[in-house]
Amino acid sequence: MKTLAVVVTGCMLALAIVQAGSYHEFEVYNVRPETREQLTVLLKWRNTEVDADFWDTPKLGRNARLMVTREDHKRVEEFLEKHDIEYDLVAEDVQELLNREQRRNVEHGRRVKRDSNSRATVNFEHFWTLAEIYDYLDELAAAYNGLVRVSEIGRTHEDRPIKAITISTRGTIDQTRPIVFMDGGIHAREWAGVMSVMYMIHEYVEHSEDYAEQLSNTDYVIVPVANPDGYVYTHEQNRLWRKNRSPGNVLCYGVDLNRNFPFMWDRTTTECTNNFAGHAASSENETKALIAAMDQYKAAIRMYLAVHTYGEMILWPWGYDFLHAPNAEDLQRLGEQARDALVAAGGPEYEVGNSADVLYTATGATDDYAYSLGVPYSYTIELTGGGSQGFDLPASDLPRVTSQTFELLKVFGRHAGTLSLTP
């Protein structure tokens, strides 16, 4: 939708600009809550008094980038000063920031020359399009038919396929070994999460001999792009789009798929917000596809991983309320082991903890849904990234971040292989 033939003011002005895919009238602040009270009031404030879009997950003692419309400039600063929250205005024109980010990544891509000694058979120094991702999955299925299967698990509102890849040394998954179920890209703009999932696929398939022991006792079901329509839209129209692309009403598109799952679903916001949960639980094609895939393999799924950006966190259930999962100690212990592996590889030290305790309550999320099915280990992983030069990681940082993240993901996979399939 390139234009909106309506007269709008306030938050509706922001809506019109965002739907058109231009962000010249938006600004970005760095905000830094130092107390639990400041963090709580900051989280409650968004989506209420102003159109506030957090690019990073707010955390105590950490900077988080916050995008608001320029019209809300005064109200934003008054609010932050009222609550004594430290802030800096870091970008006065978000569209210019995004344009620079795009130019920088294009220039980097031109400079990249394939190293003849490179381990990678594909280029992990740019953010792949959906077509590139799907082509690569299909190439793997053709070249490694004793290890890989690729299937279509559903279709989106815009009739794109939702593809899943399975990795098993038995060729097909017979559910006699523990399964790790993963998805990425459920939030359309989180490209670095998708690339980290693709890097893991690349390693496990094209260098499977290096992980023979792990792959001998663990199978994988992976949906690398759980929101294809949204992902394409961020590449072609609106870089900061988060939701899918189903129509919500005459003005607004999209549902936050990570609020649309049926376990403890609740319609908490309206159609024009970034975290609109849908008109009903499981209303979206993408949600239905993931539910069907989980149902197909639920007898053997022992690990669920949802890969997101940004926040540097490993989170476990429950998230819908301030309740800890019965095996909270085990979830915490394994999360800390994964964090330590990341640190050992040179990565940052992630925060590990319960979703509601570390962040805030959120209903209808994938990790709670997976845990409700009886999956004993269910996590949301908020990767590192972002920065002052754009929304996403610079493409030049992708090889480092994806390879470091792989060390974290391997810990979860190894543990899954030790788990029994009997209750």
Coordinates of C-alpha atoms in Angstrom, one line a residue:
M1 CA 0.0 0.0 0.0
K2 CA 1.8 3.1 -1.3
T3 CA -0.7 5.7 -0.2
L4 CA -3.6 6.1 2.2
A5 CA -6.3 8.4 1.0
V6 CA -7.3 9.5 4.5
V7 CA -6.8 12.5 6.6
V8 CA -5.1 11.4 9.8
T9 CA -3.5 13.0 12.8
G10 CA -1.5 11.8 15.8
C11 CA -0.9 8.1 15.8
M12 CA -2.9 7.7 12.6
L13 CA -0.3 10.0 10.9
A14 CA 2.4 7.5 12.1
L15 CA 0.2 4.7 10.7
A16 CA 0.0 6.3 7.3
I17 CA 3.7 6.8 7.1
V18 CA 4.5 3.3 8.2
Q19 CA 2.0 1.8 5.8
A20 CA 3.7 3.7 3.0
G21 CA 7.1 2.4 4.0
S22 CA 8.7 5.8 4.7
Y23 CA 10.2 6.8 8.0
H24 CA 11.3 10.4 7.4
E25 CA 9.0 11.6 10.2
F26 CA 10.4 9.2 12.8
E27 CA 13.2 9.5 15.3
V28 CA 15.2 7.1 17.4
Y29 CA 16.2 7.4 21.0
N30 CA 18.6 5.3 23.1
V31 CA 16.9 4.8 26.5
R32 CA 18.5 3.2 29.5
P33 CA 16.4 2.1 32.4
E34 CA 18.5 1.7 35.6
T35 CA 15.8 0.5 38.0
R36 CA 13.1 -2.1 37.9
E37 CA 10.5 0.7 38.3
Q38 CA 11.9 2.5 35.3
L39 CA 11.8 -0.6 33.2
T40 CA 8.2 -1.5 34.3
V41 CA 6.9 2.0 33.5
L42 CA 8.7 2.0 30.2
L43 CA 7.2 -1.3 29.1
K44 CA 3.7 -0.3 30.2
W45 CA 4.0 3.1 28.4
R46 CA 4.6 1.7 24.9
N47 CA 1.6 1.3 22.7
T48 CA -0.5 3.5 25.1
E49 CA 0.3 7.2 25.1
V50 CA 2.5 7.2 22.0
D51 CA 3.4 5.0 19.0
A52 CA 6.6 3.6 20.5
D53 CA 8.5 0.8 18.7
F54 CA 11.4 -0.8 20.6
W55 CA 14.1 -2.0 18.2
D56 CA 15.8 -3.8 21.0
T57 CA 14.3 -5.4 24.0
P58 CA 14.5 -3.1 27.0
K59 CA 16.7 -4.4 29.9
L60 CA 18.0 -3.0 33.1
G61 CA 21.3 -1.2 32.7
R62 CA 21.3 -1.6 28.9
N63 CA 20.6 0.8 26.1
A64 CA 17.5 0.0 24.0
R65 CA 16.6 1.8 20.8
L66 CA 13.2 3.3 20.7
M67 CA 11.5 4.7 17.5
V68 CA 8.8 7.3 17.8
T69 CA 7.1 9.7 15.4
R70 CA 8.6 13.2 15.4
E71 CA 5.2 14.5 16.4
D72 CA 5.6 12.7 19.7
H73 CA 9.1 14.2 20.4
K74 CA 8.0 16.5 23.2
R75 CA 5.8 14.0 24.9
V76 CA 8.5 11.3 24.7
E77 CA 11.1 13.5 26.3
E78 CA 8.7 14.8 29.0
F79 CA 7.8 11.2 29.9
L80 CA 11.5 10.1 30.1
E81 CA 12.4 13.1 32.2
K82 CA 9.4 12.6 34.5
H83 CA 10.7 9.1 35.3
D84 CA 14.3 10.1 35.3
I85 CA 15.2 7.6 32.5
E86 CA 18.5 8.3 30.8
Y87 CA 18.1 9.0 27.1
D88 CA 19.8 10.3 23.9
L89 CA 18.3 11.3 20.6
V90 CA 20.5 9.3 18.2
A91 CA 18.7 9.7 14.8
E92 CA 16.4 12.5 13.7
D93 CA 15.4 10.9 10.4
V94 CA 14.9 7.1 10.5
Q95 CA 14.5 6.8 6.8
E96 CA 18.0 8.4 6.2
L97 CA 19.4 5.9 8.8
L98 CA 17.8 3.0 6.9
N99 CA 19.0 4.3 3.6
R100 CA 22.6 4.5 4.9
E101 CA 22.3 1.0 6.3
Q102 CA 21.2 -0.3 2.9
R103 CA 24.0 1.5 1.0
R104 CA 26.6 0.2 3.5
N105 CA 25.4 -3.4 3.1
V106 CA 25.4 -3.1 -0.7
E107 CA 28.9 -1.6 -0.8
H108 CA 30.1 -4.4 1.5
G109 CA 28.5 -7.0 -0.8
R110 CA 30.5 -5.6 -3.7
R111 CA 33.7 -5.8 -1.8
V112 CA 33.2 -9.4 -0.7
K113 CA 35.4 -11.8 -2.6
R114 CA 35.1 -15.5 -2.1
D115 CA 38.0 -16.9 -0.2
S116 CA 39.1 -20.0 -2.0
N117 CA 39.9 -21.5 1.4
S118 CA 36.5 -20.6 2.9
R119 CA 34.6 -23.3 4.7
A120 CA 31.3 -21.8 3.5
T121 CA 29.9 -22.9 0.1
V122 CA 27.5 -20.0 0.2
N123 CA 27.8 -16.3 1.1
F124 CA 27.0 -15.4 4.7
E125 CA 28.0 -11.8 4.3
H126 CA 24.7 -10.5 3.2
F127 CA 21.1 -10.9 4.3
W128 CA 19.4 -13.4 2.0
T129 CA 16.1 -12.9 0.3
L130 CA 13.3 -15.4 0.7
A131 CA 14.0 -16.7 -2.9
E132 CA 17.7 -17.3 -2.0
I133 CA 16.7 -19.1 1.2
Y134 CA 14.2 -21.4 -0.5
D135 CA 16.5 -22.1 -3.5
Y136 CA 19.3 -23.1 -1.0
L137 CA 16.9 -25.4 0.9
D138 CA 15.9 -27.1 -2.4
E139 CA 19.5 -27.4 -3.4
L140 CA 20.3 -29.1 -0.2
A141 CA 17.4 -31.5 -0.5
A142 CA 18.6 -32.5 -4.0
A143 CA 22.3 -32.9 -3.0
Y144 CA 21.9 -34.5 0.3
N145 CA 18.8 -36.7 -0.1
G146 CA 20.0 -39.2 2.5
L147 CA 20.0 -36.4 5.2
V148 CA 17.6 -33.7 4.2
R149 CA 14.0 -33.4 3.3
V150 CA 12.2 -30.1 2.4
S151 CA 8.5 -29.8 2.5
E152 CA 5.7 -27.2 2.3
I153 CA 3.9 -27.0 5.6
G154 CA 1.4 -24.3 4.6
R155 CA 0.6 -21.3 2.5
T156 CA 0.5 -17.6 3.6
H157 CA -2.2 -15.1 3.0
E158 CA -0.4 -13.9 -0.1
D159 CA 0.0 -17.6 -1.2
R160 CA 3.7 -18.1 -0.6
P161 CA 4.9 -21.5 0.6
I162 CA 6.0 -21.9 4.2
K163 CA 8.9 -24.3 4.0
A164 CA 10.4 -26.7 6.6
I165 CA 13.6 -28.6 6.4
T166 CA 14.2 -31.8 8.3
I167 CA 17.7 -33.1 9.0
S168 CA 18.1 -36.8 9.9
T169 CA 20.8 -39.3 9.2
R170 CA 18.0 -41.7 8.6
G171 CA 16.8 -39.6 5.7
T172 CA 13.2 -39.3 7.0
I173 CA 12.3 -38.6 10.6
D174 CA 10.6 -41.6 12.2
Q175 CA 10.2 -40.1 15.7
T176 CA 12.4 -42.7 17.3
R177 CA 15.0 -40.1 18.3
P178 CA 14.6 -36.8 20.0
I179 CA 13.7 -33.9 17.8
V180 CA 14.8 -30.2 18.0
F181 CA 12.1 -28.0 16.5
M182 CA 13.2 -24.5 15.5
D183 CA 11.8 -21.5 13.8
G184 CA 13.2 -18.1 12.8
G185 CA 11.8 -15.0 11.2
I186 CA 8.4 -15.1 12.8
H187 CA 8.9 -11.3 13.2
A188 CA 9.6 -10.2 9.6
R189 CA 12.3 -7.6 10.3
E190 CA 14.6 -9.9 12.3
W191 CA 16.8 -10.8 9.5
A192 CA 19.9 -11.8 11.6
G193 CA 17.9 -14.5 13.4
V194 CA 17.0 -16.0 10.0
M195 CA 20.6 -15.9 8.9
S196 CA 21.7 -17.6 12.2
V197 CA 19.3 -20.4 11.5
M198 CA 20.5 -20.8 7.9
Y199 CA 24.1 -20.9 9.1
M200 CA 23.2 -23.8 11.4
I201 CA 21.5 -25.6 8.6
H202 CA 24.6 -25.1 6.4
E203 CA 26.9 -26.5 9.0
Y204 CA 24.8 -29.6 9.9
V205 CA 24.2 -30.5 6.3
E206 CA 27.2 -29.5 4.3
H207 CA 29.7 -30.4 7.1
S208 CA 27.7 -33.2 8.7
E209 CA 30.8 -35.3 9.2
D210 CA 32.0 -32.8 11.8
Y211 CA 28.8 -33.3 13.9
A212 CA 28.4 -37.0 13.3
E213 CA 28.0 -37.9 17.0
Q214 CA 25.3 -35.2 17.6
L215 CA 23.4 -36.1 14.4
S216 CA 23.5 -39.8 15.2
N217 CA 21.1 -39.3 18.1
T218 CA 19.2 -36.1 17.3
D219 CA 16.9 -35.0 14.4
Y220 CA 15.9 -31.5 13.4
V221 CA 12.7 -29.9 12.1
I222 CA 13.4 -26.3 11.1
V223 CA 11.2 -23.5 9.7
P224 CA 13.8 -20.9 8.9
V225 CA 11.3 -18.2 7.8
A226 CA 8.0 -18.6 9.7
N227 CA 6.6 -15.4 8.2
P228 CA 7.4 -15.4 4.5
D229 CA 5.0 -12.6 3.4
G230 CA 6.4 -10.2 6.1
Y231 CA 10.0 -11.2 5.3
V232 CA 9.5 -10.4 1.6
Y233 CA 7.8 -7.1 2.6
T234 CA 10.8 -6.0 4.7
H235 CA 13.1 -6.6 1.7
E236 CA 10.9 -4.9 -0.9
Q237 CA 8.8 -2.3 0.8
N238 CA 9.2 -1.6 4.5
R239 CA 12.4 -2.6 6.3
L240 CA 10.8 -2.2 9.8
W241 CA 7.7 -4.3 9.3
R242 CA 7.2 -6.9 12.1
K243 CA 3.9 -8.7 11.5
N244 CA 2.5 -10.9 8.7
R245 CA 0.5 -9.3 5.8
S246 CA -3.0 -10.4 6.4
P247 CA -5.5 -7.5 6.4
G248 CA -6.6 -6.4 9.9
N249 CA -9.1 -3.7 8.9
V250 CA -9.5 -1.1 6.1
L251 CA -6.3 0.8 7.3
C252 CA -4.0 -1.7 8.9
Y253 CA -2.4 -5.0 7.9
G254 CA -0.8 -7.7 9.9
V255 CA -0.8 -9.9 13.0
D256 CA 2.0 -10.4 15.4
L257 CA 2.3 -14.2 14.9
N258 CA 4.2 -14.6 18.2
R259 CA 1.0 -13.5 20.0
N260 CA -1.4 -15.6 17.9
F261 CA -0.9 -19.1 19.3
P262 CA -3.8 -20.7 21.2
F263 CA -2.2 -21.3 24.6
M264 CA -3.4 -18.4 26.8
W265 CA -4.2 -16.3 23.8
D266 CA -5.6 -12.9 24.5
R267 CA -6.5 -10.0 22.3
T268 CA -4.6 -7.2 24.1
T269 CA -4.1 -4.5 21.4
T270 CA -5.8 -3.2 18.3
E271 CA -5.2 -3.9 14.6
C272 CA -2.8 -1.0 14.0
T273 CA -0.3 -1.9 16.7
N274 CA 2.9 -3.8 16.2
N275 CA 1.9 -6.6 18.6
F276 CA -1.8 -7.1 17.5
A277 CA -2.6 -10.7 18.5
G278 CA -5.2 -11.3 15.8
H279 CA -9.0 -11.4 15.9
A280 CA -8.9 -14.9 17.3
A281 CA -6.4 -17.5 18.4
S282 CA -4.7 -19.4 15.6
S283 CA -6.4 -17.1 13.0
E284 CA -3.3 -16.9 10.8
N285 CA -2.1 -19.3 8.1
E286 CA 1.4 -19.2 9.4
T287 CA 0.3 -20.0 12.9
K288 CA -1.8 -22.9 11.7
A289 CA 1.2 -24.3 9.7
L290 CA 3.5 -24.2 12.7
I291 CA 0.9 -25.8 14.9
A292 CA 0.3 -28.6 12.4
A293 CA 4.1 -29.2 12.1
M294 CA 4.5 -29.4 15.9
D295 CA 1.5 -31.7 16.1
Q296 CA 3.0 -34.0 13.5
Y297 CA 6.2 -34.4 15.5
K298 CA 5.1 -33.7 19.0
A299 CA 5.7 -37.3 20.2
A300 CA 9.4 -36.8 19.7
I301 CA 10.0 -33.1 20.1
R302 CA 12.2 -32.6 23.2
M303 CA 13.6 -29.1 22.4
Y304 CA 11.9 -26.1 21.0
L305 CA 13.9 -23.0 20.0
A306 CA 12.4 -19.7 18.7
V307 CA 15.2 -17.5 17.3
H308 CA 14.6 -13.7 17.5
T309 CA 16.5 -10.4 17.6
Y310 CA 17.5 -8.3 19.5
G311 CA 18.2 -8.5 23.2
E312 CA 21.0 -11.0 24.2
M313 CA 18.7 -13.2 26.2
I314 CA 17.8 -16.9 26.6
L315 CA 14.2 -17.1 28.0
W316 CA 12.1 -20.0 29.2
P317 CA 8.4 -20.4 30.2
W318 CA 6.1 -19.4 31.3
G319 CA 5.7 -16.0 29.6
Y320 CA 2.0 -15.5 29.9
D321 CA 2.1 -14.8 33.6
F322 CA 4.7 -14.7 36.5
L323 CA 4.8 -18.4 36.8
H324 CA 7.9 -20.6 36.5
A325 CA 7.9 -23.9 34.6
P326 CA 8.0 -27.0 36.8
N327 CA 11.5 -27.8 35.5
A328 CA 12.7 -24.2 35.9
E329 CA 16.0 -25.3 37.4
D330 CA 16.8 -27.6 34.5
L331 CA 15.8 -24.9 31.9
Q332 CA 18.0 -22.3 33.7
R333 CA 21.0 -24.7 33.9
L334 CA 20.9 -25.6 30.2
G335 CA 20.4 -22.0 29.2
E336 CA 23.5 -21.0 31.2
Q337 CA 25.5 -23.7 29.6
A338 CA 24.5 -22.4 26.2
R339 CA 25.4 -18.9 27.2
D340 CA 28.8 -20.0 28.5
A341 CA 29.5 -21.7 25.1
L342 CA 28.7 -18.4 23.4
V343 CA 31.0 -16.5 25.7
A344 CA 33.8 -19.0 25.1
A345 CA 33.4 -18.4 21.4
G346 CA 33.9 -14.7 21.9
G347 CA 30.3 -13.7 22.0
P348 CA 28.5 -11.5 24.6
E349 CA 27.1 -12.8 27.9
Y350 CA 23.4 -13.3 27.4
E351 CA 20.9 -13.0 30.3
V352 CA 19.2 -16.3 31.1
G353 CA 15.9 -16.5 32.9
N354 CA 12.1 -16.7 32.9
S355 CA 10.4 -14.7 30.2
A356 CA 8.1 -12.8 32.4
D357 CA 10.7 -12.1 35.0
V358 CA 13.3 -10.9 32.6
L359 CA 11.0 -9.1 30.2
Y360 CA 7.2 -8.8 30.6
T361 CA 4.2 -11.1 30.3
A362 CA 3.1 -11.9 26.8
T363 CA 0.3 -14.2 25.7
G364 CA -0.1 -16.5 22.7
A365 CA 3.7 -17.0 22.2
T366 CA 5.3 -19.9 20.5
D367 CA 7.5 -21.0 23.4
D368 CA 4.6 -21.2 25.8
Y369 CA 2.6 -23.1 23.2
A370 CA 5.4 -25.7 22.6
Y371 CA 5.8 -26.1 26.4
S372 CA 2.1 -26.6 26.8
L373 CA 2.3 -29.6 24.3
G374 CA 4.7 -31.3 26.7
V375 CA 8.0 -30.3 25.1
P376 CA 10.3 -30.3 28.2
Y377 CA 12.8 -27.7 27.0
S378 CA 11.4 -24.6 25.3
Y379 CA 13.3 -21.4 24.7
T380 CA 13.1 -18.0 23.0
I381 CA 16.6 -16.8 22.1
E382 CA 17.0 -13.1 21.6
L383 CA 20.3 -12.7 19.6
T384 CA 22.8 -9.9 19.8
G385 CA 22.8 -7.2 17.2
G386 CA 21.6 -3.8 16.2
G387 CA 23.6 -0.7 16.6
S388 CA 23.6 3.0 16.0
Q389 CA 24.1 2.8 12.3
G390 CA 20.9 1.0 11.4
F391 CA 18.2 -1.3 12.6
D392 CA 20.1 -4.5 11.9
L393 CA 23.6 -5.8 12.2
P394 CA 26.0 -4.6 9.5
A395 CA 26.3 -7.4 6.9
S396 CA 30.0 -7.5 7.6
D397 CA 29.3 -8.7 11.1
L398 CA 27.1 -11.6 10.0
P399 CA 29.9 -14.3 9.7
R400 CA 31.0 -13.6 13.2
V401 CA 27.5 -13.5 14.8
T402 CA 26.1 -16.5 13.0
S403 CA 29.2 -18.7 13.8
Q404 CA 29.1 -17.6 17.4
T405 CA 25.4 -18.2 17.7
F406 CA 26.0 -21.7 16.3
E407 CA 28.1 -22.6 19.3
L408 CA 25.1 -21.7 21.5
L409 CA 22.6 -23.7 19.4
K410 CA 24.8 -26.8 19.5
V411 CA 24.5 -27.0 23.2
F412 CA 20.7 -27.3 23.0
G413 CA 21.0 -29.9 20.3
R414 CA 23.5 -32.0 22.2
H415 CA 21.3 -32.0 25.3
A416 CA 18.2 -32.9 23.3
G417 CA 20.1 -36.1 22.1
T418 CA 20.4 -37.2 25.7
L419 CA 16.7 -37.0 26.5
S420 CA 14.3 -40.0 26.6
L421 CA 11.2 -40.3 24.4
T422 CA 9.3 -42.0 27.1
P423 CA 7.4 -39.7 29.6

